[in-house]
mmCIF file of C-alpha atoms and ligand atoms in Angstrom:
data_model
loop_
_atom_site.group_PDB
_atom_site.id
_atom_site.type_symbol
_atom_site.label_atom_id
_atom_site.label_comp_id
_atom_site.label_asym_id
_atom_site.label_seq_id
_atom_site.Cartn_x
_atom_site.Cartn_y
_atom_site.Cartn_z
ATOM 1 C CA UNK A 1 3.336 77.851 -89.297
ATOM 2 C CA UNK A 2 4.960 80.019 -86.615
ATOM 3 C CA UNK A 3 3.245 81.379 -83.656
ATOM 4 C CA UNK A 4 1.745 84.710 -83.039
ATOM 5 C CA UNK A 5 1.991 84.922 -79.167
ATOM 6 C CA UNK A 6 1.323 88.380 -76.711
ATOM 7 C CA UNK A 7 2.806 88.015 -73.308
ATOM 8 C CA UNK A 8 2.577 89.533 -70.139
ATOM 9 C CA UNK A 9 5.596 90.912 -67.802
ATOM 10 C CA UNK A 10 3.966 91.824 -64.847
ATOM 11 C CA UNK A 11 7.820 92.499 -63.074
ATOM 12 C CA UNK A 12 7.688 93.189 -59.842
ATOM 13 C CA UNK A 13 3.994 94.477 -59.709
ATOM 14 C CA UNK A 14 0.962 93.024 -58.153
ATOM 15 C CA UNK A 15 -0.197 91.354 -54.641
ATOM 16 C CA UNK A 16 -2.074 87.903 -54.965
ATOM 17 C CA UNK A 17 -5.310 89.201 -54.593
ATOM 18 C CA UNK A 18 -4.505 91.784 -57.476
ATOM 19 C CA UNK A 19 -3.354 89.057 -59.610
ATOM 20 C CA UNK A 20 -6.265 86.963 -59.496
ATOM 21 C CA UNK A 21 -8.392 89.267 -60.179
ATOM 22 C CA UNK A 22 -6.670 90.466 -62.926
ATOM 23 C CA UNK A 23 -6.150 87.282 -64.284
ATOM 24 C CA UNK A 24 -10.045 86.602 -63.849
ATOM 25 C CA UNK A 25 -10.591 90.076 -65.653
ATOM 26 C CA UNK A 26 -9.057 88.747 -68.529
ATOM 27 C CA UNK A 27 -10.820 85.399 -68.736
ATOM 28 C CA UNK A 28 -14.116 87.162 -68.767
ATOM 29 C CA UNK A 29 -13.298 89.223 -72.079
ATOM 30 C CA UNK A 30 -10.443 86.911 -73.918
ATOM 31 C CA UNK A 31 -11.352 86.136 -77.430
ATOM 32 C CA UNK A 32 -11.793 82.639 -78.978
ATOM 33 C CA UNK A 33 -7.901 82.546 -80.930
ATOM 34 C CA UNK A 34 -6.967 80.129 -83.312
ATOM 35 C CA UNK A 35 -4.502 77.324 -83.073
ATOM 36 C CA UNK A 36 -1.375 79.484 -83.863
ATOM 37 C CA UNK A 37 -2.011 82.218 -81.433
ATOM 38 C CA UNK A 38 -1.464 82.073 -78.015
ATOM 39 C CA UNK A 39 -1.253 84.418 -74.919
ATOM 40 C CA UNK A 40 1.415 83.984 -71.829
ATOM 41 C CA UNK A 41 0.976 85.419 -68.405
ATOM 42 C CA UNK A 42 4.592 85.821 -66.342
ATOM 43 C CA UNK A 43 3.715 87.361 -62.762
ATOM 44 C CA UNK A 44 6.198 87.368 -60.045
ATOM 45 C CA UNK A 45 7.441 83.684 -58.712
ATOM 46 C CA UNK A 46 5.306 84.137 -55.777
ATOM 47 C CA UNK A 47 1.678 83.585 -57.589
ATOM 48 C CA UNK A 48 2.749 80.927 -59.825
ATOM 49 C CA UNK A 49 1.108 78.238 -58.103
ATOM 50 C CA UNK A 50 -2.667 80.320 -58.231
ATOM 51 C CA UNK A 51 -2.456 81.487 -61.538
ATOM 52 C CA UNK A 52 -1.205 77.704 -62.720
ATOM 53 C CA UNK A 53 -4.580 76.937 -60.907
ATOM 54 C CA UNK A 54 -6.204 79.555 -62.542
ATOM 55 C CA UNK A 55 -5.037 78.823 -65.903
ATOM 56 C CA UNK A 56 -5.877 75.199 -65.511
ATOM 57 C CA UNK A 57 -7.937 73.965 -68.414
ATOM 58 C CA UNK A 58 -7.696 76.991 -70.330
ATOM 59 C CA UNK A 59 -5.833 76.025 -74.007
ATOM 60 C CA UNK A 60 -4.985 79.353 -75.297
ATOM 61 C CA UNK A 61 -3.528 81.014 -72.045
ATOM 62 C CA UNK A 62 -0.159 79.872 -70.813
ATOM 63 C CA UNK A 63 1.972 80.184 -67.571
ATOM 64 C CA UNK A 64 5.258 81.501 -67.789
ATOM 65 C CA UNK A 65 8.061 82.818 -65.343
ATOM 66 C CA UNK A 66 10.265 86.158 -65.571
ATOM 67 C CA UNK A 67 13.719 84.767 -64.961
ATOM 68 C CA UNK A 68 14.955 81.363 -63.516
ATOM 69 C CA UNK A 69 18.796 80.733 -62.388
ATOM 70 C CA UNK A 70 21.602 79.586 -64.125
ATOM 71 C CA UNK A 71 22.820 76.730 -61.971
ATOM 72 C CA UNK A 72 20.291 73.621 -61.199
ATOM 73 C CA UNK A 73 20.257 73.820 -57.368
ATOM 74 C CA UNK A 74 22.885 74.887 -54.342
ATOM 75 C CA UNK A 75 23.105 77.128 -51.983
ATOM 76 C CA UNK A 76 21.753 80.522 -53.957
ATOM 77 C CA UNK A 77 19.474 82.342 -50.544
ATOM 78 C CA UNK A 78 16.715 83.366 -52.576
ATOM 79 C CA UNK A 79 16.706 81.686 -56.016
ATOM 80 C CA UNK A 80 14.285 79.895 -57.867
ATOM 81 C CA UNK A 81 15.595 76.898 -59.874
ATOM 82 C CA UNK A 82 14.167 76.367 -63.370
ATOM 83 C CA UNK A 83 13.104 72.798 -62.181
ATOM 84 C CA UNK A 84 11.042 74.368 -59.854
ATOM 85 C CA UNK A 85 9.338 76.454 -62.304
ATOM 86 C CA UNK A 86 8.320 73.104 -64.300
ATOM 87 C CA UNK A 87 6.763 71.631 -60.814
ATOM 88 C CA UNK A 88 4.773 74.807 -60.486
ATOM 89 C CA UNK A 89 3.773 73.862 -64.309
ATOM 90 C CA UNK A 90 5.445 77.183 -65.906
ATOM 91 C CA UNK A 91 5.320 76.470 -69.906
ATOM 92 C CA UNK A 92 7.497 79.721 -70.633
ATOM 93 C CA UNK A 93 10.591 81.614 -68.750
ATOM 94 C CA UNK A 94 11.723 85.288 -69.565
ATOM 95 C CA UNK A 95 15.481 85.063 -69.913
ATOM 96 C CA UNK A 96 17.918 88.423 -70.627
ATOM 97 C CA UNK A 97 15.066 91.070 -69.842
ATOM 98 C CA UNK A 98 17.184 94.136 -70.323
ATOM 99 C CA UNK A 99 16.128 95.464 -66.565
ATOM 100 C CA UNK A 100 17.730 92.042 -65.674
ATOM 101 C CA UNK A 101 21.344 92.665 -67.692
ATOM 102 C CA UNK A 102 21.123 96.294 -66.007
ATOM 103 C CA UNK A 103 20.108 95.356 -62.543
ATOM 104 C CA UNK A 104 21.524 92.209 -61.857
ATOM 105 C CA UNK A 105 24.589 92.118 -64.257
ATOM 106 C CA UNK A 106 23.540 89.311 -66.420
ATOM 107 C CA UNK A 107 25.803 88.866 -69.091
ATOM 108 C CA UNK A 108 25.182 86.984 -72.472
ATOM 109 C CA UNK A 109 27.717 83.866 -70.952
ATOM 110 C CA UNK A 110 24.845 83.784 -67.738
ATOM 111 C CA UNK A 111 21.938 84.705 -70.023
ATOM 112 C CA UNK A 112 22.981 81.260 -71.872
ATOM 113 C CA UNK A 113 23.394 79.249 -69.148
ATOM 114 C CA UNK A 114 19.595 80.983 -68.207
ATOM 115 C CA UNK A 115 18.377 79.413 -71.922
ATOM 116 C CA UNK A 116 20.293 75.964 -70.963
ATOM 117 C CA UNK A 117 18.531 75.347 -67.526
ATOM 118 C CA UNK A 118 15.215 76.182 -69.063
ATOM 119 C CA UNK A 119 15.028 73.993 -72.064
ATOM 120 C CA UNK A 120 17.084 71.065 -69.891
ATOM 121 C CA UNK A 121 13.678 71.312 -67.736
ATOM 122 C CA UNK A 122 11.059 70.947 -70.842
ATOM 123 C CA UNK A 123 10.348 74.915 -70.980
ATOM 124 C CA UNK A 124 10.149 77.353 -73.546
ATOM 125 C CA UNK A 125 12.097 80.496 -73.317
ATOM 126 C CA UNK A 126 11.105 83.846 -74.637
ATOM 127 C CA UNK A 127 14.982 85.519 -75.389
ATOM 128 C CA UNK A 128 15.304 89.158 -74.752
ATOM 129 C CA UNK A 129 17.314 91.166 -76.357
ATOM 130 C CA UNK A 130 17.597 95.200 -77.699
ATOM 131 C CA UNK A 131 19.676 97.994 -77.971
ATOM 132 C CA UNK A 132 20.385 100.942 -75.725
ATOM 133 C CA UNK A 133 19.452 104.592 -76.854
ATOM 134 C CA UNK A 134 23.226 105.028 -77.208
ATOM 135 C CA UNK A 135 23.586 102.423 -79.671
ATOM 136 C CA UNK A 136 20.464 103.214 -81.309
ATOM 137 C CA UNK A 137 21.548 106.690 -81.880
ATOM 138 C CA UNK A 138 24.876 105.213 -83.460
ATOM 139 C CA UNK A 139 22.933 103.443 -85.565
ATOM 140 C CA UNK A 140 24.687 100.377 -84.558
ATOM 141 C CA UNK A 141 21.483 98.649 -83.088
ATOM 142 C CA UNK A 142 22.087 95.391 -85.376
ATOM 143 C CA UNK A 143 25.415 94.520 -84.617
ATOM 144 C CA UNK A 144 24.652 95.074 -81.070
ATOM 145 C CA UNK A 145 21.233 92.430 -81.041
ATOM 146 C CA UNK A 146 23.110 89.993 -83.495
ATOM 147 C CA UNK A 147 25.802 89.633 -80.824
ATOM 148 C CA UNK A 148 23.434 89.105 -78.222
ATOM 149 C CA UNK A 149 21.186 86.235 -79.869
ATOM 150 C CA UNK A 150 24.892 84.609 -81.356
ATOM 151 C CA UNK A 151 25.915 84.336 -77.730
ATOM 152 C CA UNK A 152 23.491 83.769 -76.094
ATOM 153 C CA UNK A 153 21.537 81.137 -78.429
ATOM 154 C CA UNK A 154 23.518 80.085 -81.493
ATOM 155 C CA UNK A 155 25.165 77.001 -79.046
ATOM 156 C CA UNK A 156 21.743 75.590 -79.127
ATOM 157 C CA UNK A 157 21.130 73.090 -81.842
ATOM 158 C CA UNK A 158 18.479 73.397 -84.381
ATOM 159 C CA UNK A 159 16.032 71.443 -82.474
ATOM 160 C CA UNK A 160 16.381 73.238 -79.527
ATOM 161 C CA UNK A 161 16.558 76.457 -81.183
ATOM 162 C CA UNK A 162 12.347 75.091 -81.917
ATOM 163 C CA UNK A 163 11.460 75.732 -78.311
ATOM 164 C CA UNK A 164 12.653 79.639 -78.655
ATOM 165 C CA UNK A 165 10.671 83.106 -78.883
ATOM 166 C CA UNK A 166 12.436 86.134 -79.404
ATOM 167 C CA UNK A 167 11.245 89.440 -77.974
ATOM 168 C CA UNK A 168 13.371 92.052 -79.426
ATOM 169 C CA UNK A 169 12.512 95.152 -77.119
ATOM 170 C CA UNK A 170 14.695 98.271 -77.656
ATOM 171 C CA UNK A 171 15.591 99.768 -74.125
ATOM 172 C CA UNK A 172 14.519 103.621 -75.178
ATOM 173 C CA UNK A 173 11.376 102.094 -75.541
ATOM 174 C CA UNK A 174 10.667 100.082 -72.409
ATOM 175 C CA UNK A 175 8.312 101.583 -69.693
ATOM 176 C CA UNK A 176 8.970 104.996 -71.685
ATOM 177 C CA UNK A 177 5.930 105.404 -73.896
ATOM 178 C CA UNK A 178 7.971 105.529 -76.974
ATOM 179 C CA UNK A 179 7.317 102.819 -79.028
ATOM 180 C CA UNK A 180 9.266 101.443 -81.795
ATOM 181 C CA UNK A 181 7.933 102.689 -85.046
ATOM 182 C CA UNK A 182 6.460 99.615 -87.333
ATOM 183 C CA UNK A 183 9.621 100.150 -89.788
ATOM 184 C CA UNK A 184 12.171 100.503 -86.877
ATOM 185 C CA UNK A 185 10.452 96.848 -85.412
ATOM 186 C CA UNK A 186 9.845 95.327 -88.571
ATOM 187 C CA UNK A 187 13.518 96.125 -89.928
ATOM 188 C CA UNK A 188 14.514 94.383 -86.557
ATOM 189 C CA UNK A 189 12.859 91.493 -86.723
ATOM 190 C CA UNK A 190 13.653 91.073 -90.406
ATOM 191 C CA UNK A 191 17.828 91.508 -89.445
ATOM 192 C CA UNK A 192 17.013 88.812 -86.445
ATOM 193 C CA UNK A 193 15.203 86.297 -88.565
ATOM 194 C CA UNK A 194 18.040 86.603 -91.032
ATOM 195 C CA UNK A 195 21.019 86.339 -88.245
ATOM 196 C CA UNK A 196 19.061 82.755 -87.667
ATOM 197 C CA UNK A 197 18.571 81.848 -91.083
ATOM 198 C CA UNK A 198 22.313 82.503 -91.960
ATOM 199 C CA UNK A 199 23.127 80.160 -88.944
ATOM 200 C CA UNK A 200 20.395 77.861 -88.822
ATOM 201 C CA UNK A 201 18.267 78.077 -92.254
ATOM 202 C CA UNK A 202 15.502 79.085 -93.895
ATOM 203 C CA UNK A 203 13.148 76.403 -92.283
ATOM 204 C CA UNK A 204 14.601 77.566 -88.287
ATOM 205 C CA UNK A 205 14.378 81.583 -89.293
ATOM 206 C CA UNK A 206 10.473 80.951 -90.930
ATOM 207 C CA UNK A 207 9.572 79.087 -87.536
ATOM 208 C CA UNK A 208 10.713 81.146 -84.913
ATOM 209 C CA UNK A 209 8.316 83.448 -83.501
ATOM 210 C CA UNK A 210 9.800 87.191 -82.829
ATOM 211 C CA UNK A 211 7.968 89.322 -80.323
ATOM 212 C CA UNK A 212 8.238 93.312 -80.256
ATOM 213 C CA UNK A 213 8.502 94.547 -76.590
ATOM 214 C CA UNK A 214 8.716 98.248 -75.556
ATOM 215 C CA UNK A 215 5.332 100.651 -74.854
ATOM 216 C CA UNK A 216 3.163 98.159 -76.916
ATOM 217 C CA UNK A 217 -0.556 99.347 -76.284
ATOM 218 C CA UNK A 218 -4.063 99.119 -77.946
ATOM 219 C CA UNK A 219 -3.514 102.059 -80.274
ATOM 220 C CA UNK A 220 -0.581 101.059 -81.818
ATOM 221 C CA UNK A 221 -0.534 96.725 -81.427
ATOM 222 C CA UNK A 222 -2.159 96.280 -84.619
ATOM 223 C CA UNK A 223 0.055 98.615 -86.641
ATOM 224 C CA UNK A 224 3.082 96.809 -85.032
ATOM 225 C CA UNK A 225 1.460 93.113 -85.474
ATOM 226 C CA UNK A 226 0.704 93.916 -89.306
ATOM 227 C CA UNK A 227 4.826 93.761 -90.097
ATOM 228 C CA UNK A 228 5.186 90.128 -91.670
ATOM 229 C CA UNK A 229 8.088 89.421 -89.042
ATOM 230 C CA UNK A 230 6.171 90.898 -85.824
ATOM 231 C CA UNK A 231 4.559 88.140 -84.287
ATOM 232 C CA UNK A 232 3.420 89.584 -81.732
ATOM 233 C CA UNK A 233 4.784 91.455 -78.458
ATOM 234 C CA UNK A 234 5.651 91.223 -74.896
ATOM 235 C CA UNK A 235 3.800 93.646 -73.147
ATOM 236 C CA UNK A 236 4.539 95.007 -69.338
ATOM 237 C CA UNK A 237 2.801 98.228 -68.647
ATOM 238 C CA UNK A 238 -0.428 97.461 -70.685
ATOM 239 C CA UNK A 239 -0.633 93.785 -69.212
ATOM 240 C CA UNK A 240 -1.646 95.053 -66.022
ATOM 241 C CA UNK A 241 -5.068 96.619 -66.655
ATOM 242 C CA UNK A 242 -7.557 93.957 -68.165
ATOM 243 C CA UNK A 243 -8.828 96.376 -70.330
ATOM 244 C CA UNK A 244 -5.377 97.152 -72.188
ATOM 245 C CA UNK A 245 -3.703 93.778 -72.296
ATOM 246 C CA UNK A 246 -7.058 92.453 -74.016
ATOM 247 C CA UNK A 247 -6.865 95.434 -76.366
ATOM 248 C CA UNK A 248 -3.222 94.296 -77.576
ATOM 249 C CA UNK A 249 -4.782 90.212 -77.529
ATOM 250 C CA UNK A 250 -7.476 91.417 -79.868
ATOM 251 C CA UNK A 251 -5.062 92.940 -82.051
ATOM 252 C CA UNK A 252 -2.950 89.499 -81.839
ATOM 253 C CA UNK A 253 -6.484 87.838 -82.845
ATOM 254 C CA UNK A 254 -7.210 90.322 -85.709
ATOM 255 C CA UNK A 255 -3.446 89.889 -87.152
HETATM 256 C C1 PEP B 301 8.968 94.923 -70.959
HETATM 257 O O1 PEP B 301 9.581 95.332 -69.986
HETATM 258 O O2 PEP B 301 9.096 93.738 -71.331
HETATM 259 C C2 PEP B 301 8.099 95.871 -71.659
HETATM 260 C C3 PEP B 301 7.859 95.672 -72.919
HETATM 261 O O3 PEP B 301 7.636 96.921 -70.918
HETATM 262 P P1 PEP B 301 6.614 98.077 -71.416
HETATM 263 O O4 PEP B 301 5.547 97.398 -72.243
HETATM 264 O O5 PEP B 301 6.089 98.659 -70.171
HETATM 265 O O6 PEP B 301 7.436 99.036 -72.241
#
């Protein structure tokens, strides 16, 4: 049975002392969740190692990372390595955020070689991927995503392909307050799952769990989590206040 999973992108938000105590926040009002639901916090590299501490013991909350590099090790000033990440015990890296193919030019070739590091070093990756409003507006949006998950997954093998979450998380709807409707997300997902199920079958495309990403909140999580091929979201605004990010959990919960 696939996964119903809500994450949190904190990007580039956050001192340590804010992170704790958000992370501590959340603790204090998490729900019990069953075995197929889980929740991931990402903050910036720099708090890894005290919210792997603070995560310690806890079975439903998991530590991931928001982008690793695509080479092992060398002489990149300022880089984390994805082996790194595993020694600070990081279960999940964010690869091909769209702010990271705007900002820093990742392509689908370096996005790949993003997904290869990470699952060579025992982590799961959560896959970005999603359409500009430009595309959207052409109504060309699943050509655009199938591209992006053919190049920068489909050289995985089936068995690797098990250690993969898709967030599909249309730009126009990132940090903008518009959300995805439920039949704009859910036609999505339903076009991803059957881009993998044409490539990899019916088993891979019924396992994989695909996240919805772009001004998820408490008011409209559970709408978006009741499509049968949401399963859940990756959430950056609302993951920073306690109050909202346990608002979209208990909608994961209720699902
Ligand atoms: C994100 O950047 O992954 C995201 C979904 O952001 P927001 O929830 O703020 O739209």
């Amino acid at each position: 049975m696939r996964k119903k999973i809500v994450a949190a992108n904190w990007k580039m938000n956050l001192d340590l002392n804010e992170g704790a105590e958000l992370v501590n926040e959340i603790f204090k009002g998490l729900p019990i969740l069953n075995e197929n639901k889980e929740v991931v916090i990402a903050p910036p590299y720099l708090h890894l190692t005290q919210t792997a501490a603070q995560l310690a013991g806890m079975i439903d909350v998991h530590l991931g990372a928001q982008n690793c590099h695509s080479e092992a090790s060398g002489a990149y000033t300022g880089e984390i390595s994805a082996s790194m990440l595993k020694s600070a015990e990081v279960e999940y890296v964010i690869i091909g955020h769209s702010e990271r193919r705007e900002y820093f030019k990742e392509d689908d070739a370096m996005v790949a070689k993003k997904v290869n590091q990470a699952l060579s070093n025992n982590m799961k990756v959560i896959f970005c991927c999603g359409e500009p409003l430009s595309i959207r507006d052409a109504n060309t949006q699943n050509a655009y995503v199938e591209k992006q998950i053919k190049e920068g997954l489909f050289h995985l093998s089936e068995s690797q392909l098990g250690h993969i979450v898709i967030a599909y998380e249309p730009i126009w709807a990132i940090g903008t307050g518009r959300t995805a409707s439920s039949a704009q997300a859910q036609d999505m997902h339903a076009h991803i799952r059957n881009v993998i199920s044409i490539h990899y079958g019916t088993d891979a495309a019924d396992e994989i769990s695909i996240l919805y990403g772009g001004s998820c909140k408490p008011s409209n999580a559970a709408e978006l989590f009741a499509c049968p091929d949401v399963d859940g979201g990756l959430i950056g605004g609302a993951s920073l206040k306690a109050n909202e990010f346990l608002g979209i959990i208990n909608a994961m919960a209720e699902a």
